Amino acid sequence: MEILDGKKISNQIKEEITVEVAQMKERGEKVPHLAAVLVGNDGASLTYVGSKVRSCKKIGFESTLIHLPEETTEEDLLKQVHQLNNDPAIDGYIVQLPLPKHIDEEKVLMAVDPDKDVDGFHPTNFGKMALDMETFISATPFGIMELLKRYNVDTEGKHTVVIGRSHIVGRPISILMSQKGKPGNSTVTLAHSRTQNLKELTLQADIVISALGVPRFLKADMVKEGVVIIDVGITRVADDTKEKGYYITGDVDFDNVSKKASFITPVPGGVGPMTIAMLLKNTLLARERHNN
Ligand code: NAD
């Protein structure tokens, strides 16, 4: 069994980007600038946005955090989005989800300029991804593909079972795994909450990508020997014995499933760090595309 070490690979990617940014500086070019919009004070969102901004600083990007109060109106948030669209200093930006309930998420995501949509959530970018065109692939599926690529995991002709059909993980990764390419060329089954006999499907899988958000959902008796496991789930489980009052766990019963797996991602330290690295990669791509 080999661990797909997302932390290690994400550090490699960040080092590669750091070198490129230093070269940009030497040539007197503007360095990539990522902005993040956060509305409200959701604990997990604060953590995610904080680490995105810190990562930018480390690799030499410019970054701007726009932290708006919980009671921000949809109209004011849309104004902020338009400002970012029109600000030539900003190469790419993200609007951290979830947004407060009184704001229509879809309306906001639709207002983001696709050329600055480094999260790859805009329908234009999602559509281009589905058609194999150059685009911003959203960071989590992009990170999974990069991890498979760097570990040379064979996906061609394999049966991949994706669990979860969300717009940000399950659906896009099911498309990418079925695309012509390496990684890709997989035969994909997309399972979700209405899927019947999931265990019958996962038992046939050469690769399982789990993105449902239920702690230790995937058990050892649901997978075959030699399976490749990508655990996207990140759930905070309350635990008073921990300093933070919780611990993080994935969708996979790691201790038992790892005994049967050929490759497996840990949680934390697997897909999570790759997501941040690929957001930075998309921001670098945005800068390069704006330069050309
Ligand atoms: P979501 O809640 O939007 O979707 C969950 C999906 O799981 C749904 O499509 C649903 O149909 C499916 N599902 C639920 N119960 C099921 C069941 N019993 N059997 C089969 N399918 C079932 O989730 P999401 O936004 O895709 O996130 C999924 C998990 O991944 C969460 O834990 C989230 O925190 C994590 N996540 C991690 C990263 C990362 O960077 N590693 C990024 C995004 C999301």
PDB file of C-alpha atoms in Angstrom, residues 2-271:
ATOM      1  CA  GLU A   2       1.273   3.438  -0.926  1.00  0.00           C
ATOM      2  CA  ILE A   3       0.035   6.676   0.597  1.00  0.00           C
ATOM      3  CA  LEU A   4      -0.928   9.332  -1.935  1.00  0.00           C
ATOM      4  CA  ASP A   5       0.753  12.110  -0.004  1.00  0.00           C
ATOM      5  CA  GLY A   6      -1.138  15.265  -0.894  1.00  0.00           C
ATOM      6  CA  LYS A   7       0.869  17.342   1.533  1.00  0.00           C
ATOM      7  CA  LYS A   8       4.166  16.389  -0.091  1.00  0.00           C
ATOM      8  CA  ILE A   9       2.899  16.852  -3.655  1.00  0.00           C
ATOM      9  CA  SER A  10       1.202  20.144  -2.818  1.00  0.00           C
ATOM     10  CA  ASN A  11       4.500  21.407  -1.395  1.00  0.00           C
ATOM     11  CA  GLN A  12       6.246  20.377  -4.617  1.00  0.00           C
ATOM     12  CA  ILE A  13       3.653  22.256  -6.672  1.00  0.00           C
ATOM     13  CA  LYS A  14       4.002  25.328  -4.459  1.00  0.00           C
ATOM     14  CA  GLU A  15       7.778  25.204  -4.868  1.00  0.00           C
ATOM     15  CA  GLU A  16       7.387  25.023  -8.646  1.00  0.00           C
ATOM     16  CA  ILE A  17       5.049  28.024  -8.587  1.00  0.00           C
ATOM     17  CA  THR A  18       7.438  29.936  -6.285  1.00  0.00           C
ATOM     18  CA  VAL A  19      10.190  29.547  -8.877  1.00  0.00           C
ATOM     19  CA  GLU A  20       7.909  30.792 -11.654  1.00  0.00           C
ATOM     20  CA  VAL A  21       6.822  33.797  -9.599  1.00  0.00           C
ATOM     21  CA  ALA A  22      10.439  34.682  -8.814  1.00  0.00           C
ATOM     22  CA  GLN A  23      11.199  34.573 -12.550  1.00  0.00           C
ATOM     23  CA  MET A  24       8.208  36.834 -13.241  1.00  0.00           C
ATOM     24  CA  LYS A  25       9.568  39.317 -10.705  1.00  0.00           C
ATOM     25  CA  GLU A  26      13.026  39.194 -12.268  1.00  0.00           C
ATOM     26  CA  ARG A  27      11.513  40.002 -15.651  1.00  0.00           C
ATOM     27  CA  GLY A  28       9.782  42.987 -14.035  1.00  0.00           C
ATOM     28  CA  GLU A  29       6.329  41.455 -14.572  1.00  0.00           C
ATOM     29  CA  LYS A  30       3.373  41.802 -12.261  1.00  0.00           C
ATOM     30  CA  VAL A  31       3.013  38.795  -9.959  1.00  0.00           C
ATOM     31  CA  PRO A  32      -0.302  36.890  -9.706  1.00  0.00           C
ATOM     32  CA  HIS A  33      -2.863  38.451  -7.388  1.00  0.00           C
ATOM     33  CA  LEU A  34      -5.609  36.338  -5.802  1.00  0.00           C
ATOM     34  CA  ALA A  35      -8.522  37.864  -3.915  1.00  0.00           C
ATOM     35  CA  ALA A  36     -10.883  36.009  -1.619  1.00  0.00           C
ATOM     36  CA  VAL A  37     -14.306  37.213  -0.561  1.00  0.00           C
ATOM     37  CA  LEU A  38     -15.636  35.874   2.715  1.00  0.00           C
ATOM     38  CA  VAL A  39     -19.077  36.763   4.021  1.00  0.00           C
ATOM     39  CA  GLY A  40     -19.719  36.121   7.706  1.00  0.00           C
ATOM     40  CA  ASN A  41     -17.725  34.204  10.280  1.00  0.00           C
ATOM     41  CA  ASP A  42     -18.254  30.496   9.606  1.00  0.00           C
ATOM     42  CA  GLY A  43     -15.414  28.717  11.437  1.00  0.00           C
ATOM     43  CA  ALA A  44     -14.439  26.298   8.649  1.00  0.00           C
ATOM     44  CA  SER A  45     -14.619  29.048   6.003  1.00  0.00           C
ATOM     45  CA  LEU A  46     -12.372  31.316   8.088  1.00  0.00           C
ATOM     46  CA  THR A  47      -9.830  28.475   8.329  1.00  0.00           C
ATOM     47  CA  TYR A  48      -9.950  27.714   4.590  1.00  0.00           C
ATOM     48  CA  VAL A  49      -9.691  31.347   3.492  1.00  0.00           C
ATOM     49  CA  GLY A  50      -6.934  32.010   6.032  1.00  0.00           C
ATOM     50  CA  SER A  51      -4.808  29.192   4.700  1.00  0.00           C
ATOM     51  CA  LYS A  52      -5.393  30.249   1.080  1.00  0.00           C
ATOM     52  CA  VAL A  53      -4.199  33.794   1.859  1.00  0.00           C
ATOM     53  CA  ARG A  54      -1.177  32.516   3.844  1.00  0.00           C
ATOM     54  CA  SER A  55      -0.216  30.202   0.971  1.00  0.00           C
ATOM     55  CA  CYS A  56      -0.312  33.140  -1.455  1.00  0.00           C
ATOM     56  CA  LYS A  57       2.109  35.114   0.707  1.00  0.00           C
ATOM     57  CA  LYS A  58       4.485  32.159   1.028  1.00  0.00           C
ATOM     58  CA  ILE A  59       4.841  31.647  -2.706  1.00  0.00           C
ATOM     59  CA  GLY A  60       5.173  35.319  -3.597  1.00  0.00           C
ATOM     60  CA  PHE A  61       1.644  36.053  -4.873  1.00  0.00           C
ATOM     61  CA  GLU A  62      -0.196  39.161  -3.884  1.00  0.00           C
ATOM     62  CA  SER A  63      -3.425  38.481  -2.035  1.00  0.00           C
ATOM     63  CA  THR A  64      -6.401  40.435  -0.802  1.00  0.00           C
ATOM     64  CA  LEU A  65      -8.936  39.217   1.714  1.00  0.00           C
ATOM     65  CA  ILE A  66     -12.290  40.957   1.567  1.00  0.00           C
ATOM     66  CA  HIS A  67     -14.111  40.005   4.752  1.00  0.00           C
ATOM     67  CA  LEU A  68     -17.702  41.230   4.756  1.00  0.00           C
ATOM     68  CA  PRO A  69     -20.172  41.066   7.660  1.00  0.00           C
ATOM     69  CA  GLU A  70     -22.791  38.309   7.865  1.00  0.00           C
ATOM     70  CA  GLU A  71     -25.601  40.808   7.187  1.00  0.00           C
ATOM     71  CA  THR A  72     -24.129  41.969   3.839  1.00  0.00           C
ATOM     72  CA  THR A  73     -26.935  42.203   1.277  1.00  0.00           C
ATOM     73  CA  GLU A  74     -26.922  40.299  -1.988  1.00  0.00           C
ATOM     74  CA  GLU A  75     -26.824  43.638  -3.813  1.00  0.00           C
ATOM     75  CA  ASP A  76     -23.708  44.758  -1.940  1.00  0.00           C
ATOM     76  CA  LEU A  77     -21.976  41.445  -2.524  1.00  0.00           C
ATOM     77  CA  LEU A  78     -22.784  41.669  -6.246  1.00  0.00           C
ATOM     78  CA  LYS A  79     -21.288  45.192  -6.277  1.00  0.00           C
ATOM     79  CA  GLN A  80     -18.124  43.770  -4.723  1.00  0.00           C
ATOM     80  CA  VAL A  81     -18.019  41.032  -7.358  1.00  0.00           C
ATOM     81  CA  HIS A  82     -18.362  43.608 -10.165  1.00  0.00           C
ATOM     82  CA  GLN A  83     -15.553  45.672  -8.649  1.00  0.00           C
ATOM     83  CA  LEU A  84     -13.277  42.635  -8.658  1.00  0.00           C
ATOM     84  CA  ASN A  85     -14.270  41.832 -12.246  1.00  0.00           C
ATOM     85  CA  ASN A  86     -13.235  45.341 -13.277  1.00  0.00           C
ATOM     86  CA  ASP A  87     -10.073  45.631 -11.198  1.00  0.00           C
ATOM     87  CA  PRO A  88      -7.086  44.995 -13.482  1.00  0.00           C
ATOM     88  CA  ALA A  89      -4.849  44.339 -10.475  1.00  0.00           C
ATOM     89  CA  ILE A  90      -6.808  41.172  -9.593  1.00  0.00           C
ATOM     90  CA  ASP A  91      -6.008  38.104 -11.720  1.00  0.00           C
ATOM     91  CA  GLY A  92      -8.423  35.759 -10.039  1.00  0.00           C
ATOM     92  CA  TYR A  93     -10.719  35.569  -7.060  1.00  0.00           C
ATOM     93  CA  ILE A  94     -12.928  33.242  -5.126  1.00  0.00           C
ATOM     94  CA  VAL A  95     -16.153  33.774  -3.244  1.00  0.00           C
ATOM     95  CA  GLN A  96     -15.925  31.402  -0.308  1.00  0.00           C
ATOM     96  CA  LEU A  97     -18.955  29.126   0.044  1.00  0.00           C
ATOM     97  CA  PRO A  98     -21.322  28.630   1.742  1.00  0.00           C
ATOM     98  CA  LEU A  99     -22.819  32.108   1.642  1.00  0.00           C
ATOM     99  CA  PRO A 100     -25.363  33.238   4.254  1.00  0.00           C
ATOM    100  CA  LYS A 101     -28.875  31.929   3.525  1.00  0.00           C
ATOM    101  CA  HIS A 102     -30.294  35.312   2.446  1.00  0.00           C
ATOM    102  CA  ILE A 103     -27.881  35.440  -0.523  1.00  0.00           C
ATOM    103  CA  ASP A 104     -28.556  33.524  -3.745  1.00  0.00           C
ATOM    104  CA  GLU A 105     -25.313  31.620  -4.309  1.00  0.00           C
ATOM    105  CA  GLU A 106     -26.074  30.882  -7.938  1.00  0.00           C
ATOM    106  CA  LYS A 107     -26.654  34.555  -8.726  1.00  0.00           C
ATOM    107  CA  VAL A 108     -23.301  35.467  -7.192  1.00  0.00           C
ATOM    108  CA  LEU A 109     -21.346  32.695  -8.926  1.00  0.00           C
ATOM    109  CA  MET A 110     -22.941  33.646 -12.252  1.00  0.00           C
ATOM    110  CA  ALA A 111     -21.728  37.236 -11.776  1.00  0.00           C
ATOM    111  CA  VAL A 112     -18.064  36.218 -11.502  1.00  0.00           C
ATOM    112  CA  ASP A 113     -16.066  36.962 -14.667  1.00  0.00           C
ATOM    113  CA  PRO A 114     -15.205  33.493 -16.066  1.00  0.00           C
ATOM    114  CA  ASP A 115     -11.686  34.763 -16.864  1.00  0.00           C
ATOM    115  CA  LYS A 116     -11.132  35.429 -13.142  1.00  0.00           C
ATOM    116  CA  ASP A 117     -13.074  32.410 -11.868  1.00  0.00           C
ATOM    117  CA  VAL A 118     -10.117  30.468 -10.479  1.00  0.00           C
ATOM    118  CA  ASP A 119     -12.529  28.203  -8.581  1.00  0.00           C
ATOM    119  CA  GLY A 120     -13.875  27.042 -11.950  1.00  0.00           C
ATOM    120  CA  PHE A 121     -17.480  27.192 -10.698  1.00  0.00           C
ATOM    121  CA  HIS A 122     -18.926  29.398 -13.479  1.00  0.00           C
ATOM    122  CA  PRO A 123     -21.011  27.431 -16.030  1.00  0.00           C
ATOM    123  CA  THR A 124     -18.725  28.689 -18.816  1.00  0.00           C
ATOM    124  CA  ASN A 125     -15.720  27.084 -17.151  1.00  0.00           C
ATOM    125  CA  PHE A 126     -17.593  23.938 -16.135  1.00  0.00           C
ATOM    126  CA  GLY A 127     -18.850  23.580 -19.724  1.00  0.00           C
ATOM    127  CA  LYS A 128     -15.364  24.058 -21.152  1.00  0.00           C
ATOM    128  CA  MET A 129     -14.026  21.437 -18.729  1.00  0.00           C
ATOM    129  CA  ALA A 130     -16.701  18.986 -19.907  1.00  0.00           C
ATOM    130  CA  LEU A 131     -15.691  19.678 -23.532  1.00  0.00           C
ATOM    131  CA  ASP A 132     -11.929  19.222 -22.918  1.00  0.00           C
ATOM    132  CA  MET A 133     -11.266  22.899 -23.616  1.00  0.00           C
ATOM    133  CA  GLU A 134      -8.677  25.057 -21.868  1.00  0.00           C
ATOM    134  CA  THR A 135     -10.293  26.436 -18.716  1.00  0.00           C
ATOM    135  CA  PHE A 136     -10.057  26.661 -14.938  1.00  0.00           C
ATOM    136  CA  ILE A 137     -10.796  23.203 -13.562  1.00  0.00           C
ATOM    137  CA  SER A 138     -12.125  23.524 -10.041  1.00  0.00           C
ATOM    138  CA  ALA A 139      -9.420  23.009  -7.509  1.00  0.00           C
ATOM    139  CA  THR A 140     -10.514  19.783  -5.791  1.00  0.00           C
ATOM    140  CA  PRO A 141     -11.043  17.648  -8.921  1.00  0.00           C
ATOM    141  CA  PHE A 142      -7.956  19.279 -10.476  1.00  0.00           C
ATOM    142  CA  GLY A 143      -5.999  18.296  -7.350  1.00  0.00           C
ATOM    143  CA  ILE A 144      -7.186  14.693  -7.514  1.00  0.00           C
ATOM    144  CA  MET A 145      -6.134  14.433 -11.182  1.00  0.00           C
ATOM    145  CA  GLU A 146      -2.724  15.926 -10.392  1.00  0.00           C
ATOM    146  CA  LEU A 147      -2.192  13.540  -7.477  1.00  0.00           C
ATOM    147  CA  LEU A 148      -3.042  10.521  -9.670  1.00  0.00           C
ATOM    148  CA  LYS A 149      -0.715  11.852 -12.365  1.00  0.00           C
ATOM    149  CA  ARG A 150       2.269  12.464 -10.096  1.00  0.00           C
ATOM    150  CA  TYR A 151       1.979   8.996  -8.536  1.00  0.00           C
ATOM    151  CA  ASN A 152       1.528   7.443 -11.977  1.00  0.00           C
ATOM    152  CA  VAL A 153      -1.661   5.701 -10.913  1.00  0.00           C
ATOM    153  CA  ASP A 154      -2.994   3.737 -13.867  1.00  0.00           C
ATOM    154  CA  THR A 155      -6.576   4.816 -14.610  1.00  0.00           C
ATOM    155  CA  GLU A 156      -6.883   3.643 -18.216  1.00  0.00           C
ATOM    156  CA  GLY A 157      -9.701   1.158 -18.729  1.00  0.00           C
ATOM    157  CA  LYS A 158     -10.215   0.963 -14.971  1.00  0.00           C
ATOM    158  CA  HIS A 159     -13.616   1.077 -13.335  1.00  0.00           C
ATOM    159  CA  THR A 160     -13.884   4.213 -11.221  1.00  0.00           C
ATOM    160  CA  VAL A 161     -16.775   4.572  -8.805  1.00  0.00           C
ATOM    161  CA  VAL A 162     -17.370   8.152  -7.670  1.00  0.00           C
ATOM    162  CA  ILE A 163     -19.585   8.537  -4.601  1.00  0.00           C
ATOM    163  CA  GLY A 164     -21.334  11.912  -4.509  1.00  0.00           C
ATOM    164  CA  ARG A 165     -22.613  14.080  -7.357  1.00  0.00           C
ATOM    165  CA  SER A 166     -21.979  17.607  -6.054  1.00  0.00           C
ATOM    166  CA  HIS A 167     -21.181  20.317  -8.581  1.00  0.00           C
ATOM    167  CA  ILE A 168     -17.799  21.012  -7.001  1.00  0.00           C
ATOM    168  CA  VAL A 169     -16.429  17.480  -6.568  1.00  0.00           C
ATOM    169  CA  GLY A 170     -18.400  14.382  -7.585  1.00  0.00           C
ATOM    170  CA  ARG A 171     -19.847  15.566 -10.894  1.00  0.00           C
ATOM    171  CA  PRO A 172     -16.673  17.203 -12.270  1.00  0.00           C
ATOM    172  CA  ILE A 173     -14.338  14.380 -11.189  1.00  0.00           C
ATOM    173  CA  SER A 174     -16.648  11.845 -12.842  1.00  0.00           C
ATOM    174  CA  ILE A 175     -16.300  13.800 -16.109  1.00  0.00           C
ATOM    175  CA  LEU A 176     -12.524  14.196 -15.805  1.00  0.00           C
ATOM    176  CA  MET A 177     -11.933  10.507 -15.037  1.00  0.00           C
ATOM    177  CA  SER A 178     -13.905   9.511 -18.138  1.00  0.00           C
ATOM    178  CA  GLN A 179     -12.122  11.987 -20.404  1.00  0.00           C
ATOM    179  CA  LYS A 180      -9.582  10.933 -22.970  1.00  0.00           C
ATOM    180  CA  GLY A 181      -6.184  11.351 -21.344  1.00  0.00           C
ATOM    181  CA  LYS A 182      -3.793  10.347 -18.634  1.00  0.00           C
ATOM    182  CA  PRO A 183      -5.129  10.276 -15.990  1.00  0.00           C
ATOM    183  CA  GLY A 184      -8.552   9.552 -17.451  1.00  0.00           C
ATOM    184  CA  ASN A 185      -9.833   6.912 -19.868  1.00  0.00           C
ATOM    185  CA  SER A 186     -11.675   5.330 -16.966  1.00  0.00           C
ATOM    186  CA  THR A 187     -15.097   3.709 -17.090  1.00  0.00           C
ATOM    187  CA  VAL A 188     -17.013   5.749 -14.559  1.00  0.00           C
ATOM    188  CA  THR A 189     -19.993   4.993 -12.347  1.00  0.00           C
ATOM    189  CA  LEU A 190     -21.385   8.029 -10.517  1.00  0.00           C
ATOM    190  CA  ALA A 191     -23.158   6.991  -7.325  1.00  0.00           C
ATOM    191  CA  HIS A 192     -25.261   9.222  -5.078  1.00  0.00           C
ATOM    192  CA  SER A 193     -27.815   9.149  -2.284  1.00  0.00           C
ATOM    193  CA  ARG A 194     -30.428   7.433  -4.500  1.00  0.00           C
ATOM    194  CA  THR A 195     -28.059   4.735  -5.741  1.00  0.00           C
ATOM    195  CA  GLN A 196     -29.177   1.229  -4.875  1.00  0.00           C
ATOM    196  CA  ASN A 197     -26.786  -1.537  -3.890  1.00  0.00           C
ATOM    197  CA  LEU A 198     -23.778   0.753  -3.651  1.00  0.00           C
ATOM    198  CA  LYS A 199     -21.682  -2.027  -2.147  1.00  0.00           C
ATOM    199  CA  GLU A 200     -22.142  -4.144  -5.296  1.00  0.00           C
ATOM    200  CA  LEU A 201     -20.708  -1.263  -7.304  1.00  0.00           C
ATOM    201  CA  THR A 202     -17.810  -0.395  -5.001  1.00  0.00           C
ATOM    202  CA  LEU A 203     -16.823  -4.069  -4.843  1.00  0.00           C
ATOM    203  CA  GLN A 204     -16.286  -3.943  -8.622  1.00  0.00           C
ATOM    204  CA  ALA A 205     -14.303  -0.709  -8.485  1.00  0.00           C
ATOM    205  CA  ASP A 206     -10.613  -0.436  -9.295  1.00  0.00           C
ATOM    206  CA  ILE A 207     -10.719   3.157  -8.067  1.00  0.00           C
ATOM    207  CA  VAL A 208     -13.128   4.668  -5.529  1.00  0.00           C
ATOM    208  CA  ILE A 209     -13.405   8.445  -5.195  1.00  0.00           C
ATOM    209  CA  SER A 210     -15.502   9.206  -2.167  1.00  0.00           C
ATOM    210  CA  ALA A 211     -17.019  12.684  -1.774  1.00  0.00           C
ATOM    211  CA  LEU A 212     -20.103  12.474   0.394  1.00  0.00           C
ATOM    212  CA  GLY A 213     -19.061  13.834   3.778  1.00  0.00           C
ATOM    213  CA  VAL A 214     -20.079  10.924   6.018  1.00  0.00           C
ATOM    214  CA  PRO A 215     -17.315   9.889   8.432  1.00  0.00           C
ATOM    215  CA  ARG A 216     -15.917   6.372   7.825  1.00  0.00           C
ATOM    216  CA  PHE A 217     -18.733   5.542   5.401  1.00  0.00           C
ATOM    217  CA  LEU A 218     -16.589   3.346   3.131  1.00  0.00           C
ATOM    218  CA  LYS A 219     -15.703   0.135   4.955  1.00  0.00           C
ATOM    219  CA  ALA A 220     -13.182  -2.579   4.116  1.00  0.00           C
ATOM    220  CA  ASP A 221     -15.920  -5.075   3.146  1.00  0.00           C
ATOM    221  CA  MET A 222     -17.097  -2.654   0.440  1.00  0.00           C
ATOM    222  CA  VAL A 223     -13.867  -2.705  -1.599  1.00  0.00           C
ATOM    223  CA  LYS A 224     -11.733  -5.274  -3.358  1.00  0.00           C
ATOM    224  CA  GLU A 225      -8.021  -6.041  -2.862  1.00  0.00           C
ATOM    225  CA  GLY A 226      -5.730  -3.607  -4.659  1.00  0.00           C
ATOM    226  CA  VAL A 227      -8.292  -0.802  -4.904  1.00  0.00           C
ATOM    227  CA  VAL A 228      -7.150   2.825  -5.278  1.00  0.00           C
ATOM    228  CA  ILE A 229      -8.890   5.066  -2.736  1.00  0.00           C
ATOM    229  CA  ILE A 230      -9.321   8.826  -3.015  1.00  0.00           C
ATOM    230  CA  ASP A 231     -10.997  10.180   0.108  1.00  0.00           C
ATOM    231  CA  VAL A 232     -12.321  13.690  -0.458  1.00  0.00           C
ATOM    232  CA  GLY A 233     -14.462  13.868   2.677  1.00  0.00           C
ATOM    233  CA  ILE A 234     -13.592  16.311   5.410  1.00  0.00           C
ATOM    234  CA  THR A 235     -15.839  16.175   8.449  1.00  0.00           C
ATOM    235  CA  ARG A 236     -15.286  17.790  11.824  1.00  0.00           C
ATOM    236  CA  VAL A 237     -16.229  15.325  14.560  1.00  0.00           C
ATOM    237  CA  ALA A 238     -16.804  16.812  18.026  1.00  0.00           C
ATOM    238  CA  ASP A 239     -14.246  15.554  20.559  1.00  0.00           C
ATOM    239  CA  ASP A 240     -13.704  17.221  23.930  1.00  0.00           C
ATOM    240  CA  THR A 241     -10.346  15.509  24.370  1.00  0.00           C
ATOM    241  CA  LYS A 242      -8.906  17.543  21.464  1.00  0.00           C
ATOM    242  CA  GLU A 243      -7.613  21.058  21.942  1.00  0.00           C
ATOM    243  CA  LYS A 244      -9.852  22.431  19.175  1.00  0.00           C
ATOM    244  CA  GLY A 245     -12.872  20.472  20.426  1.00  0.00           C
ATOM    245  CA  TYR A 246     -13.025  18.359  17.266  1.00  0.00           C
ATOM    246  CA  TYR A 247     -10.982  16.183  14.963  1.00  0.00           C
ATOM    247  CA  ILE A 248     -11.044  15.877  11.173  1.00  0.00           C
ATOM    248  CA  THR A 249     -11.982  12.647   9.473  1.00  0.00           C
ATOM    249  CA  GLY A 250     -12.650  11.468   5.933  1.00  0.00           C
ATOM    250  CA  ASP A 251     -15.316   9.272   4.307  1.00  0.00           C
ATOM    251  CA  VAL A 252     -13.142   6.186   4.502  1.00  0.00           C
ATOM    252  CA  ASP A 253     -12.468   3.793   7.381  1.00  0.00           C
ATOM    253  CA  PHE A 254      -8.766   4.346   6.760  1.00  0.00           C
ATOM    254  CA  ASP A 255      -7.299   1.831   9.239  1.00  0.00           C
ATOM    255  CA  ASN A 256      -9.127  -1.122   7.681  1.00  0.00           C
ATOM    256  CA  VAL A 257      -9.535  -0.033   4.052  1.00  0.00           C
ATOM    257  CA  SER A 258      -5.828   0.836   3.746  1.00  0.00           C
ATOM    258  CA  LYS A 259      -4.986  -2.851   4.385  1.00  0.00           C
ATOM    259  CA  LYS A 260      -6.668  -3.748   1.066  1.00  0.00           C
ATOM    260  CA  ALA A 261      -5.705  -0.672  -0.964  1.00  0.00           C
ATOM    261  CA  SER A 262      -2.835  -0.286  -3.437  1.00  0.00           C
ATOM    262  CA  PHE A 263      -2.962   3.522  -3.083  1.00  0.00           C
ATOM    263  CA  ILE A 264      -4.890   5.624  -0.585  1.00  0.00           C
ATOM    264  CA  THR A 265      -5.159   9.288   0.383  1.00  0.00           C
ATOM    265  CA  PRO A 266      -5.088  10.097   4.096  1.00  0.00           C
ATOM    266  CA  VAL A 267      -7.356  12.666   5.756  1.00  0.00           C
ATOM    267  CA  PRO A 268      -5.974  15.115   6.626  1.00  0.00           C
ATOM    268  CA  GLY A 269      -2.986  15.348   4.284  1.00  0.00           C
ATOM    269  CA  GLY A 270      -4.488  13.997   1.060  1.00  0.00           C
ATOM    270  CA  VAL A 271      -6.890  15.831  -1.212  1.00  0.00           C
TER     271      VAL A 271
END
